[in-house]
PDB file of C-alpha atoms in Angstrom:
ATOM      1  CA  UNK A   1       7.223 -20.400  -8.796  1.00  0.00           C
ATOM      2  CA  UNK A   2       6.350 -17.971 -11.415  1.00  0.00           C
ATOM      3  CA  UNK A   3       7.548 -14.491 -12.648  1.00  0.00           C
ATOM      4  CA  UNK A   4       5.335 -12.171 -14.647  1.00  0.00           C
ATOM      5  CA  UNK A   5       7.185 -10.126 -17.692  1.00  0.00           C
ATOM      6  CA  UNK A   6       6.279  -6.156 -16.518  1.00  0.00           C
ATOM      7  CA  UNK A   7       7.154  -2.922 -17.558  1.00  0.00           C
ATOM      8  CA  UNK A   8      10.618  -1.487 -16.342  1.00  0.00           C
ATOM      9  CA  UNK A   9       9.331   2.179 -15.346  1.00  0.00           C
ATOM     10  CA  UNK A  10      11.849   3.842 -17.496  1.00  0.00           C
ATOM     11  CA  UNK A  11      10.374   1.864 -20.575  1.00  0.00           C
ATOM     12  CA  UNK A  12       7.125   2.127 -19.554  1.00  0.00           C
ATOM     13  CA  UNK A  13       7.337   5.976 -19.426  1.00  0.00           C
ATOM     14  CA  UNK A  14       8.742   5.955 -23.013  1.00  0.00           C
ATOM     15  CA  UNK A  15       6.026   4.203 -24.239  1.00  0.00           C
ATOM     16  CA  UNK A  16       8.515   1.610 -25.808  1.00  0.00           C
ATOM     17  CA  UNK A  17       7.911  -2.085 -26.581  1.00  0.00           C
ATOM     18  CA  UNK A  18      10.426  -3.587 -24.488  1.00  0.00           C
ATOM     19  CA  UNK A  19       9.604  -5.671 -21.428  1.00  0.00           C
ATOM     20  CA  UNK A  20      11.914  -6.313 -18.134  1.00  0.00           C
ATOM     21  CA  UNK A  21      11.451  -8.061 -14.794  1.00  0.00           C
ATOM     22  CA  UNK A  22      10.933  -5.687 -11.799  1.00  0.00           C
ATOM     23  CA  UNK A  23       9.877  -6.456  -8.496  1.00  0.00           C
ATOM     24  CA  UNK A  24       8.836  -2.897  -8.140  1.00  0.00           C
ATOM     25  CA  UNK A  25       5.124  -2.942  -6.917  1.00  0.00           C
ATOM     26  CA  UNK A  26       4.125   0.247  -8.226  1.00  0.00           C
ATOM     27  CA  UNK A  27       5.250  -0.625 -11.549  1.00  0.00           C
ATOM     28  CA  UNK A  28       3.234  -3.873 -11.314  1.00  0.00           C
ATOM     29  CA  UNK A  29       0.373  -1.989 -10.293  1.00  0.00           C
ATOM     30  CA  UNK A  30       0.555   0.664 -13.012  1.00  0.00           C
ATOM     31  CA  UNK A  31       0.998  -1.785 -16.019  1.00  0.00           C
ATOM     32  CA  UNK A  32      -2.343  -3.569 -14.540  1.00  0.00           C
ATOM     33  CA  UNK A  33      -3.844  -0.320 -14.633  1.00  0.00           C
ATOM     34  CA  UNK A  34      -2.521   0.603 -18.112  1.00  0.00           C
ATOM     35  CA  UNK A  35      -2.603  -2.400 -20.242  1.00  0.00           C
ATOM     36  CA  UNK A  36      -5.682  -2.506 -22.678  1.00  0.00           C
ATOM     37  CA  UNK A  37      -5.329  -6.152 -23.142  1.00  0.00           C
ATOM     38  CA  UNK A  38      -5.763  -7.431 -19.272  1.00  0.00           C
ATOM     39  CA  UNK A  39      -6.201  -4.367 -16.990  1.00  0.00           C
ATOM     40  CA  UNK A  40      -7.886  -1.256 -16.749  1.00  0.00           C
ATOM     41  CA  UNK A  41      -6.920   0.635 -19.975  1.00  0.00           C
ATOM     42  CA  UNK A  42      -6.538   4.133 -18.307  1.00  0.00           C
ATOM     43  CA  UNK A  43      -3.368   6.543 -18.432  1.00  0.00           C
ATOM     44  CA  UNK A  44      -0.949   6.599 -15.778  1.00  0.00           C
ATOM     45  CA  UNK A  45       0.141  10.088 -14.716  1.00  0.00           C
ATOM     46  CA  UNK A  46       4.094  10.053 -14.971  1.00  0.00           C
ATOM     47  CA  UNK A  47       4.902  12.139 -12.302  1.00  0.00           C
ATOM     48  CA  UNK A  48       2.850  10.237  -9.628  1.00  0.00           C
ATOM     49  CA  UNK A  49       4.087   6.898 -10.839  1.00  0.00           C
ATOM     50  CA  UNK A  50       7.623   7.829 -10.810  1.00  0.00           C
ATOM     51  CA  UNK A  51       7.354   9.291  -6.949  1.00  0.00           C
ATOM     52  CA  UNK A  52       5.509   5.942  -6.222  1.00  0.00           C
ATOM     53  CA  UNK A  53       8.357   4.066  -7.919  1.00  0.00           C
ATOM     54  CA  UNK A  54      11.014   6.179  -6.009  1.00  0.00           C
ATOM     55  CA  UNK A  55       9.176   5.403  -2.907  1.00  0.00           C
ATOM     56  CA  UNK A  56       9.210   1.640  -3.127  1.00  0.00           C
ATOM     57  CA  UNK A  57      12.343   1.545  -4.042  1.00  0.00           C
ATOM     58  CA  UNK A  58      13.862   3.515  -1.396  1.00  0.00           C
ATOM     59  CA  UNK A  59      17.000   1.604   0.456  1.00  0.00           C
ATOM     60  CA  UNK A  60      15.965   0.968   4.245  1.00  0.00           C
ATOM     61  CA  UNK A  61      18.334   0.553   6.852  1.00  0.00           C
ATOM     62  CA  UNK A  62      18.227  -3.208   6.376  1.00  0.00           C
ATOM     63  CA  UNK A  63      19.423  -2.894   2.955  1.00  0.00           C
ATOM     64  CA  UNK A  64      16.735  -3.775   0.904  1.00  0.00           C
ATOM     65  CA  UNK A  65      13.937  -1.877  -0.869  1.00  0.00           C
ATOM     66  CA  UNK A  66      11.234  -0.354   0.889  1.00  0.00           C
ATOM     67  CA  UNK A  67       8.365  -2.226  -1.052  1.00  0.00           C
ATOM     68  CA  UNK A  68       9.042  -5.507  -3.395  1.00  0.00           C
ATOM     69  CA  UNK A  69       6.730  -7.548  -4.350  1.00  0.00           C
ATOM     70  CA  UNK A  70       6.873 -11.220  -5.626  1.00  0.00           C
ATOM     71  CA  UNK A  71       3.620 -12.962  -6.871  1.00  0.00           C
ATOM     72  CA  UNK A  72       2.034 -14.445 -10.064  1.00  0.00           C
ATOM     73  CA  UNK A  73      -1.747 -13.606 -10.709  1.00  0.00           C
ATOM     74  CA  UNK A  74      -2.819 -17.133 -11.698  1.00  0.00           C
ATOM     75  CA  UNK A  75      -6.726 -17.311 -10.327  1.00  0.00           C
ATOM     76  CA  UNK A  76      -9.575 -15.463 -12.463  1.00  0.00           C
ATOM     77  CA  UNK A  77     -10.751 -12.652 -10.079  1.00  0.00           C
ATOM     78  CA  UNK A  78     -12.170  -9.439 -10.580  1.00  0.00           C
ATOM     79  CA  UNK A  79      -9.796  -6.756 -11.653  1.00  0.00           C
ATOM     80  CA  UNK A  80     -10.472  -4.358  -8.651  1.00  0.00           C
ATOM     81  CA  UNK A  81      -9.517  -7.036  -6.255  1.00  0.00           C
ATOM     82  CA  UNK A  82      -6.217  -7.601  -8.288  1.00  0.00           C
ATOM     83  CA  UNK A  83      -5.431  -4.005  -8.410  1.00  0.00           C
ATOM     84  CA  UNK A  84      -6.247  -3.677  -4.339  1.00  0.00           C
ATOM     85  CA  UNK A  85      -3.504  -6.463  -3.401  1.00  0.00           C
ATOM     86  CA  UNK A  86      -1.196  -4.594  -5.568  1.00  0.00           C
ATOM     87  CA  UNK A  87      -2.099  -1.340  -4.033  1.00  0.00           C
ATOM     88  CA  UNK A  88      -1.255  -3.002  -0.816  1.00  0.00           C
ATOM     89  CA  UNK A  89       2.372  -4.238  -1.662  1.00  0.00           C
ATOM     90  CA  UNK A  90       2.593  -0.716  -3.406  1.00  0.00           C
ATOM     91  CA  UNK A  91       1.676   0.849   0.143  1.00  0.00           C
ATOM     92  CA  UNK A  92       0.248   3.420  -2.066  1.00  0.00           C
ATOM     93  CA  UNK A  93      -3.640   4.757  -2.970  1.00  0.00           C
ATOM     94  CA  UNK A  94      -5.009   4.858  -6.582  1.00  0.00           C
ATOM     95  CA  UNK A  95      -6.552   8.340  -7.618  1.00  0.00           C
ATOM     96  CA  UNK A  96      -8.175   9.255 -10.787  1.00  0.00           C
ATOM     97  CA  UNK A  97      -9.040  12.483 -12.074  1.00  0.00           C
ATOM     98  CA  UNK A  98     -10.644  12.587 -15.772  1.00  0.00           C
ATOM     99  CA  UNK A  99      -9.433   9.491 -17.614  1.00  0.00           C
ATOM    100  CA  UNK A 100      -5.895   9.637 -15.511  1.00  0.00           C
ATOM    101  CA  UNK A 101      -4.747   7.447 -12.898  1.00  0.00           C
ATOM    102  CA  UNK A 102      -2.803   8.991  -9.962  1.00  0.00           C
ATOM    103  CA  UNK A 103      -0.438   6.559  -7.473  1.00  0.00           C
ATOM    104  CA  UNK A 104       0.092   8.355  -4.266  1.00  0.00           C
ATOM    105  CA  UNK A 105       2.881   7.054  -1.972  1.00  0.00           C
ATOM    106  CA  UNK A 106       1.174   6.554   1.526  1.00  0.00           C
ATOM    107  CA  UNK A 107       3.757   8.848   3.230  1.00  0.00           C
ATOM    108  CA  UNK A 108       3.372  12.327   4.992  1.00  0.00           C
ATOM    109  CA  UNK A 109       3.006  15.314   2.530  1.00  0.00           C
ATOM    110  CA  UNK A 110       3.009  18.838   2.721  1.00  0.00           C
ATOM    111  CA  UNK A 111      -0.771  20.079   3.327  1.00  0.00           C
ATOM    112  CA  UNK A 112      -2.572  20.906  -0.223  1.00  0.00           C
ATOM    113  CA  UNK A 113      -5.118  23.370   1.522  1.00  0.00           C
ATOM    114  CA  UNK A 114      -6.804  24.528   4.674  1.00  0.00           C
ATOM    115  CA  UNK A 115     -10.543  24.348   5.911  1.00  0.00           C
ATOM    116  CA  UNK A 116     -11.891  27.193   7.994  1.00  0.00           C
ATOM    117  CA  UNK A 117     -14.751  27.782   9.555  1.00  0.00           C
ATOM    118  CA  UNK A 118     -16.001  29.903   6.509  1.00  0.00           C
ATOM    119  CA  UNK A 119     -15.331  26.862   4.327  1.00  0.00           C
ATOM    120  CA  UNK A 120     -18.065  24.465   6.027  1.00  0.00           C
ATOM    121  CA  UNK A 121     -21.795  24.689   5.637  1.00  0.00           C
ATOM    122  CA  UNK A 122     -23.053  25.794   9.250  1.00  0.00           C
ATOM    123  CA  UNK A 123     -24.481  22.931  11.581  1.00  0.00           C
ATOM    124  CA  UNK A 124     -22.570  20.053   9.394  1.00  0.00           C
ATOM    125  CA  UNK A 125     -19.555  19.705  11.203  1.00  0.00           C
ATOM    126  CA  UNK A 126     -19.049  16.791  13.659  1.00  0.00           C
ATOM    127  CA  UNK A 127     -16.408  15.170  15.483  1.00  0.00           C
ATOM    128  CA  UNK A 128     -16.374  11.886  17.514  1.00  0.00           C
ATOM    129  CA  UNK A 129     -13.629   9.735  19.181  1.00  0.00           C
ATOM    130  CA  UNK A 130     -13.883   5.928  17.885  1.00  0.00           C
ATOM    131  CA  UNK A 131     -13.321   3.409  20.463  1.00  0.00           C
ATOM    132  CA  UNK A 132     -10.327   1.287  20.089  1.00  0.00           C
ATOM    133  CA  UNK A 133     -11.255  -1.162  23.038  1.00  0.00           C
ATOM    134  CA  UNK A 134     -11.776  -3.812  20.608  1.00  0.00           C
ATOM    135  CA  UNK A 135      -9.072  -3.183  17.822  1.00  0.00           C
ATOM    136  CA  UNK A 136      -5.960  -5.368  17.235  1.00  0.00           C
ATOM    137  CA  UNK A 137      -3.160  -4.512  19.767  1.00  0.00           C
ATOM    138  CA  UNK A 138      -1.050  -7.255  17.769  1.00  0.00           C
ATOM    139  CA  UNK A 139      -0.538  -7.411  14.312  1.00  0.00           C
ATOM    140  CA  UNK A 140       1.447  -9.705  12.446  1.00  0.00           C
ATOM    141  CA  UNK A 141       2.072  -9.988   8.660  1.00  0.00           C
ATOM    142  CA  UNK A 142       2.927 -13.083   6.870  1.00  0.00           C
ATOM    143  CA  UNK A 143       5.758 -13.465   4.724  1.00  0.00           C
ATOM    144  CA  UNK A 144       7.676 -15.504   2.206  1.00  0.00           C
ATOM    145  CA  UNK A 145      10.990 -16.513   3.615  1.00  0.00           C
ATOM    146  CA  UNK A 146      12.856 -18.181   0.696  1.00  0.00           C
ATOM    147  CA  UNK A 147      16.471 -18.383   2.579  1.00  0.00           C
ATOM    148  CA  UNK A 148      16.029 -21.829   3.201  1.00  0.00           C
ATOM    149  CA  UNK A 149      14.523 -24.852   1.713  1.00  0.00           C
ATOM    150  CA  UNK A 150      11.724 -25.438   2.117  1.00  0.00           C
ATOM    151  CA  UNK A 151      10.554 -21.831   1.788  1.00  0.00           C
ATOM    152  CA  UNK A 152       8.221 -20.973   5.076  1.00  0.00           C
ATOM    153  CA  UNK A 153       6.003 -18.506   6.062  1.00  0.00           C
ATOM    154  CA  UNK A 154       6.618 -16.845   9.285  1.00  0.00           C
ATOM    155  CA  UNK A 155       5.635 -13.585  10.502  1.00  0.00           C
ATOM    156  CA  UNK A 156       6.714 -10.049  10.730  1.00  0.00           C
ATOM    157  CA  UNK A 157       5.347  -8.760  13.973  1.00  0.00           C
ATOM    158  CA  UNK A 158       4.373  -5.591  15.801  1.00  0.00           C
ATOM    159  CA  UNK A 159       3.401  -5.202  18.919  1.00  0.00           C
ATOM    160  CA  UNK A 160       1.777  -2.425  20.966  1.00  0.00           C
ATOM    161  CA  UNK A 161       4.186  -1.012  24.123  1.00  0.00           C
ATOM    162  CA  UNK A 162       1.499  -1.634  26.586  1.00  0.00           C
ATOM    163  CA  UNK A 163       1.279  -5.183  25.429  1.00  0.00           C
ATOM    164  CA  UNK A 164       4.895  -5.906  26.129  1.00  0.00           C
ATOM    165  CA  UNK A 165       4.503  -3.907  29.416  1.00  0.00           C
ATOM    166  CA  UNK A 166       1.675  -6.523  30.365  1.00  0.00           C
ATOM    167  CA  UNK A 167      -0.861  -3.615  30.303  1.00  0.00           C
ATOM    168  CA  UNK A 168      -2.809  -4.239  27.453  1.00  0.00           C
ATOM    169  CA  UNK A 169      -5.101  -6.915  26.356  1.00  0.00           C
ATOM    170  CA  UNK A 170      -3.132  -9.217  23.674  1.00  0.00           C
ATOM    171  CA  UNK A 171      -5.629  -8.883  20.254  1.00  0.00           C
ATOM    172  CA  UNK A 172      -3.591 -10.380  17.425  1.00  0.00           C
ATOM    173  CA  UNK A 173      -4.397  -9.561  14.096  1.00  0.00           C
ATOM    174  CA  UNK A 174      -2.856 -11.792  10.834  1.00  0.00           C
ATOM    175  CA  UNK A 175      -2.591 -10.482   7.401  1.00  0.00           C
ATOM    176  CA  UNK A 176      -1.424 -12.469   4.747  1.00  0.00           C
ATOM    177  CA  UNK A 177       1.064 -10.829   2.256  1.00  0.00           C
ATOM    178  CA  UNK A 178       3.058 -14.036   0.793  1.00  0.00           C
ATOM    179  CA  UNK A 179       4.497 -11.780  -1.770  1.00  0.00           C
ATOM    180  CA  UNK A 180       6.494 -10.374   0.728  1.00  0.00           C
ATOM    181  CA  UNK A 181      10.262 -11.714   0.746  1.00  0.00           C
ATOM    182  CA  UNK A 182      11.813  -9.505   3.369  1.00  0.00           C
ATOM    183  CA  UNK A 183      11.363  -9.593   7.159  1.00  0.00           C
ATOM    184  CA  UNK A 184      11.731  -5.810   7.364  1.00  0.00           C
ATOM    185  CA  UNK A 185       9.062  -4.847   4.812  1.00  0.00           C
ATOM    186  CA  UNK A 186       6.661  -7.438   6.781  1.00  0.00           C
ATOM    187  CA  UNK A 187       7.336  -5.835  10.222  1.00  0.00           C
ATOM    188  CA  UNK A 188       7.074  -2.222   8.818  1.00  0.00           C
ATOM    189  CA  UNK A 189       3.647  -3.228   7.171  1.00  0.00           C
ATOM    190  CA  UNK A 190       2.572  -4.384  10.559  1.00  0.00           C
ATOM    191  CA  UNK A 191       3.570  -1.303  12.290  1.00  0.00           C
ATOM    192  CA  UNK A 192       1.762   0.780  10.201  1.00  0.00           C
ATOM    193  CA  UNK A 193      -1.296  -1.416  10.471  1.00  0.00           C
ATOM    194  CA  UNK A 194      -1.110  -0.996  13.839  1.00  0.00           C
ATOM    195  CA  UNK A 195      -0.351   2.532  14.282  1.00  0.00           C
ATOM    196  CA  UNK A 196      -3.660   2.895  12.132  1.00  0.00           C
ATOM    197  CA  UNK A 197      -5.651   0.763  14.365  1.00  0.00           C
ATOM    198  CA  UNK A 198      -4.452   2.938  17.695  1.00  0.00           C
ATOM    199  CA  UNK A 199      -3.682   6.389  16.620  1.00  0.00           C
ATOM    200  CA  UNK A 200      -6.399   7.098  13.782  1.00  0.00           C
ATOM    201  CA  UNK A 201      -9.685   6.955  16.381  1.00  0.00           C
ATOM    202  CA  UNK A 202     -11.181  10.425  15.594  1.00  0.00           C
ATOM    203  CA  UNK A 203     -14.021  10.422  12.922  1.00  0.00           C
ATOM    204  CA  UNK A 204     -14.953  13.766  11.602  1.00  0.00           C
ATOM    205  CA  UNK A 205     -17.893  14.881   9.089  1.00  0.00           C
ATOM    206  CA  UNK A 206     -18.486  17.860   7.586  1.00  0.00           C
ATOM    207  CA  UNK A 207     -20.275  19.671   4.666  1.00  0.00           C
ATOM    208  CA  UNK A 208     -17.983  22.246   2.770  1.00  0.00           C
ATOM    209  CA  UNK A 209     -18.306  24.721   0.102  1.00  0.00           C
ATOM    210  CA  UNK A 210     -16.667  24.149  -3.571  1.00  0.00           C
ATOM    211  CA  UNK A 211     -13.365  25.929  -3.829  1.00  0.00           C
ATOM    212  CA  UNK A 212     -13.205  28.333  -6.214  1.00  0.00           C
ATOM    213  CA  UNK A 213     -10.283  27.684  -8.601  1.00  0.00           C
TER     214      UNK A 213
END
């Protein structure tokens, strides 16, 4: 088991040269995006970074932070693959504007704008309902249980209510997230993935006019 030294967020924002260990995946992700030695060498928007860090650090009802990570990157891989893996642990989106990287927590947020009929090119709008016939109805997230020895890798599982009622087929998907060390975090992620499969069933396509500044 290995721990990697990463920027502590307060230290990173002050551009200092001291390091400290953290299990906050948003901090680890930002370090990989910002490092010129082993990362993208891009500037991180400090406001979005702080929001992502606070989102991960929020204490949940089980007493643990919302999102943590405990992994070591020991195998050579494409940088984007590492970033995608850490993004999943941080449960945030990675966006860019110019040379600056933004970390966006995957949570509800106020609308930043509204598109009306006058904003859409005529004849380009279409909407269809996507079939959920073959989507998973049970999602399990494999995590590491380090409370005993030897360590084990159980699953935090989320079930569609109709599966437990016996009125919907059992179709399972398993996701490997062994950098998670708490069942609550694994179960929350499983529930989020299950909701994505069952609730996001509309596909919309359109062409919009540029919005004036």
